[in-house]
Amino acid sequence: PPPVDVELEPALGRAQEWTARLREGGSSIPPPPPPPKTGRVIVVLSPKGGSGKTMVASNVTAALARDGDGSVALVDLDVQFGDAAYALGLVPEHTIGQLAAAPTLDATTLKVFLTRHEPSGAYVLCGAESPEEGETVTDELACRVVELLAQNVDYVVVDTPAGLDERTLAVLELATDVVLVSSLDVSSIRNLGKEIDALERVGLLPPSRSFVLNRSAARVGIDPSDVEAKVDFVT
């Protein structure tokens, strides 16, 4: 079409000038800037409450902060009934529910809402103080929080509510690692198998996966080998 001829000549002229400048300054094109730093995002999942998910998330956080090679932050995304603060012995001044009411969200604002776990050195974004406050936390906010933290710390651990809600599915898109937790009972094991199958179908399970069988020594008539046969899961 005629407009192509009109646009093509000046575009070629700009390309010729750019090439000439490159030749004057050197034969190679300057290297692109390095990609921005991104920490690992470890999402802890369980289809059923009471399986020890928060215990696992809290201990992973503390262990990485104490023995790992970088900074760590824990996000309590069980916004209605999360108790990561209690598990770590924290009395937070700020919560993720209060963060949802902030007029803007950037890295500087987010730091104000983090609570430091002094024994390990990890930072925690604690759960909301009430279910009503927790409902103000959207999946968009959850993603933004995880993205900002991943740009500033080496490990982001995300404790999620039981099951799969919108916030959990949203942060799973950012996950580099997933930890699935089950207790040694028929209901937990069956539901975990369903959860794995559902996440596999929609492509939300990252390649790096771990499975934690909590209370594996309990005498309930189920052997851990039976769980391995039931849950088709590769670590």
XYZ file of C-alpha atoms in Angstrom:
235
model
C 0.000 0.000 0.000
C 1.139 3.596 -0.589
C 1.680 4.373 3.150
C 4.371 1.688 3.267
C 6.460 3.586 0.735
C 6.018 6.762 2.759
C 7.152 5.071 5.991
C 9.836 2.797 4.557
C 12.291 5.419 3.316
C 12.670 7.314 6.649
C 12.826 4.015 8.559
C 15.717 2.828 6.369
C 17.392 6.177 6.829
C 17.202 5.881 10.623
C 18.595 2.351 10.454
C 21.504 3.537 8.293
C 22.334 6.360 10.716
C 22.178 3.972 13.705
C 24.515 1.508 11.959
C 26.973 4.286 11.171
C 27.025 5.409 14.797
C 27.648 1.847 15.947
C 30.576 1.500 13.551
C 32.073 4.746 14.781
C 31.801 3.689 18.407
C 32.814 0.064 17.939
C 31.955 -3.008 15.938
C 29.743 -4.682 18.546
C 26.304 -3.778 19.793
C 26.247 -2.919 23.520
C 25.028 -5.865 25.626
C 21.467 -5.659 26.938
C 20.982 -4.790 30.608
C 20.867 -7.766 32.994
C 17.387 -9.081 33.822
C 15.912 -7.892 37.121
C 16.549 -10.063 40.152
C 13.801 -12.541 40.918
C 13.740 -14.711 44.026
C 12.294 -18.183 44.259
C 8.593 -18.351 45.092
C 7.688 -21.406 47.199
C 3.943 -21.997 47.504
C 2.756 -24.380 50.240
C -0.550 -26.116 49.488
C -2.947 -28.496 51.173
C -6.506 -29.403 50.188
C -7.625 -29.865 53.790
C -7.252 -27.788 56.928
C -5.406 -29.226 59.905
C -2.829 -31.085 57.823
C 0.103 -29.007 59.094
C 0.454 -26.662 56.130
C 1.188 -23.567 58.209
C 3.657 -25.530 60.344
C 5.524 -26.598 57.211
C 5.485 -23.088 55.700
C 6.721 -21.515 58.941
C 9.511 -24.031 59.375
C 10.611 -23.748 55.748
C 10.771 -19.981 56.198
C 12.765 -20.137 59.439
C 15.142 -22.805 58.104
C 15.869 -20.902 54.885
C 16.454 -17.667 56.810
C 18.709 -19.341 59.362
C 20.669 -21.766 57.173
C 20.114 -20.526 53.631
C 22.176 -18.175 51.520
C 19.762 -15.280 51.179
C 16.905 -13.219 52.555
C 13.467 -14.751 53.153
C 9.889 -13.477 53.431
C 6.735 -15.372 54.363
C 3.315 -14.284 53.076
C 0.302 -15.538 55.035
C -2.240 -15.779 52.234
C -4.794 -17.555 54.409
C -6.335 -14.134 54.722
C -9.377 -15.150 56.752
C -7.996 -17.606 59.314
C -4.229 -17.506 58.857
C -2.099 -18.088 61.933
C 1.467 -17.911 60.637
C 2.080 -15.074 63.097
C 0.987 -17.310 65.973
C 3.106 -20.206 64.697
C 6.185 -17.958 64.709
C 5.361 -16.241 67.998
C 4.777 -12.830 66.426
C 2.517 -9.974 67.489
C 2.298 -7.953 64.281
C 1.598 -4.240 64.096
C 0.503 -4.527 60.478
C -1.304 -7.170 58.420
C -2.053 -7.965 54.795
C -5.617 -6.779 55.400
C -4.346 -3.333 56.362
C -2.058 -3.364 53.335
C -5.113 -3.854 51.121
C -6.425 -0.501 52.375
C -3.216 1.361 51.503
C -3.698 3.940 48.712
C -0.618 2.736 46.821
C 1.484 -0.404 46.801
C 5.166 -0.349 45.992
C 8.291 -1.910 47.491
C 8.702 0.871 50.058
C 5.088 0.650 51.238
C 5.263 -3.125 51.456
C 8.316 -3.048 53.736
C 6.362 -1.059 56.319
C 3.832 -3.891 56.644
C 6.386 -6.660 57.184
C 7.111 -8.050 60.646
C 10.596 -9.340 61.400
C 11.023 -12.766 62.985
C 14.062 -12.026 65.117
C 15.230 -15.620 65.852
C 15.639 -16.403 62.143
C 15.856 -13.004 60.485
C 12.920 -13.693 58.149
C 10.217 -11.166 57.385
C 6.511 -11.999 57.563
C 3.447 -10.411 55.994
C 0.909 -11.601 58.544
C -2.699 -12.587 57.888
C -5.662 -10.304 58.411
C -7.052 -9.701 61.898
C -10.592 -10.718 60.905
C -12.328 -12.583 58.061
C -13.994 -9.337 56.980
C -10.633 -7.600 56.666
C -9.254 -10.597 54.818
C -11.937 -10.379 52.153
C -10.468 -7.060 51.008
C -7.350 -8.899 49.803
C -7.832 -9.553 46.097
C -5.966 -11.971 43.866
C -4.425 -8.966 42.070
C -3.070 -7.655 45.372
C -1.714 -11.098 46.295
C 0.159 -11.325 42.983
C 1.550 -7.815 43.316
C 2.797 -8.529 46.846
C 4.565 -11.714 45.764
C 6.074 -10.017 42.701
C 7.451 -7.116 44.765
C 8.898 -9.423 47.394
C 10.490 -11.671 44.759
C 12.290 -8.611 43.387
C 13.769 -7.804 46.798
C 14.382 -11.103 48.616
C 15.871 -14.447 47.615
C 13.013 -16.659 48.823
C 9.301 -15.920 49.101
C 7.321 -18.590 50.976
C 3.536 -18.402 50.559
C 1.234 -20.083 53.072
C -2.185 -20.607 51.491
C -5.665 -21.473 52.780
C -7.009 -25.007 52.513
C -8.206 -25.812 49.024
C -7.776 -23.642 45.947
C -9.162 -20.115 46.014
C -8.575 -17.279 43.542
C -5.603 -15.894 45.441
C -3.873 -19.263 45.568
C -4.390 -19.886 41.853
C -3.065 -16.415 41.082
C 0.200 -16.800 43.018
C 0.708 -20.309 41.616
C 1.330 -18.644 38.269
C 4.402 -17.032 39.878
C 5.594 -20.148 41.722
C 9.013 -21.649 41.083
C 8.463 -24.377 43.687
C 5.441 -26.005 45.279
C 5.174 -27.996 48.504
C 2.071 -30.168 48.902
C 1.183 -31.255 52.426
C -1.053 -34.120 53.514
C -1.741 -35.810 56.808
C -2.076 -39.571 57.125
C -5.827 -39.900 56.702
C -7.967 -41.075 53.812
C -9.714 -37.743 53.236
C -6.475 -35.724 53.017
C -4.833 -38.234 50.710
C -7.810 -38.481 48.336
C -8.240 -34.720 48.181
C -4.547 -34.162 47.580
C -4.695 -36.497 44.593
C -7.628 -34.498 43.212
C -5.786 -31.220 43.791
C -2.675 -32.431 41.972
C -4.769 -33.648 39.052
C -6.653 -30.339 38.789
C -3.463 -28.245 38.888
C -1.773 -30.486 36.334
C -4.682 -30.043 33.928
C -4.416 -26.248 34.013
C -0.612 -26.192 34.010
C -0.146 -24.566 37.424
C 2.322 -27.018 38.975
C 5.931 -25.869 38.519
C 8.635 -28.474 37.764
C 10.154 -28.187 41.254
C 7.743 -30.045 43.557
C 7.912 -31.605 47.001
C 5.472 -33.733 48.964
C 5.282 -33.683 52.759
C 3.401 -36.449 54.553
C 2.732 -35.084 58.024
C 2.349 -37.400 61.033
C 3.585 -40.280 58.886
C 4.242 -42.419 61.989
C 0.634 -42.265 63.184
C -0.949 -45.663 63.787
C -4.107 -45.259 61.745
C -3.963 -48.377 59.594
C -2.470 -46.561 56.572
C 1.129 -47.115 55.541
C 3.135 -44.323 53.840
C 3.742 -46.709 50.926
C -0.030 -46.795 50.378
C 0.024 -43.020 50.053
C 2.775 -43.207 47.431
C 0.655 -45.596 45.395
C -2.418 -43.366 45.684
C -0.797 -40.021 44.998
C 0.832 -40.042 41.577
C 3.361 -37.359 42.388
C 7.015 -36.970 41.424
C 9.246 -34.847 43.691
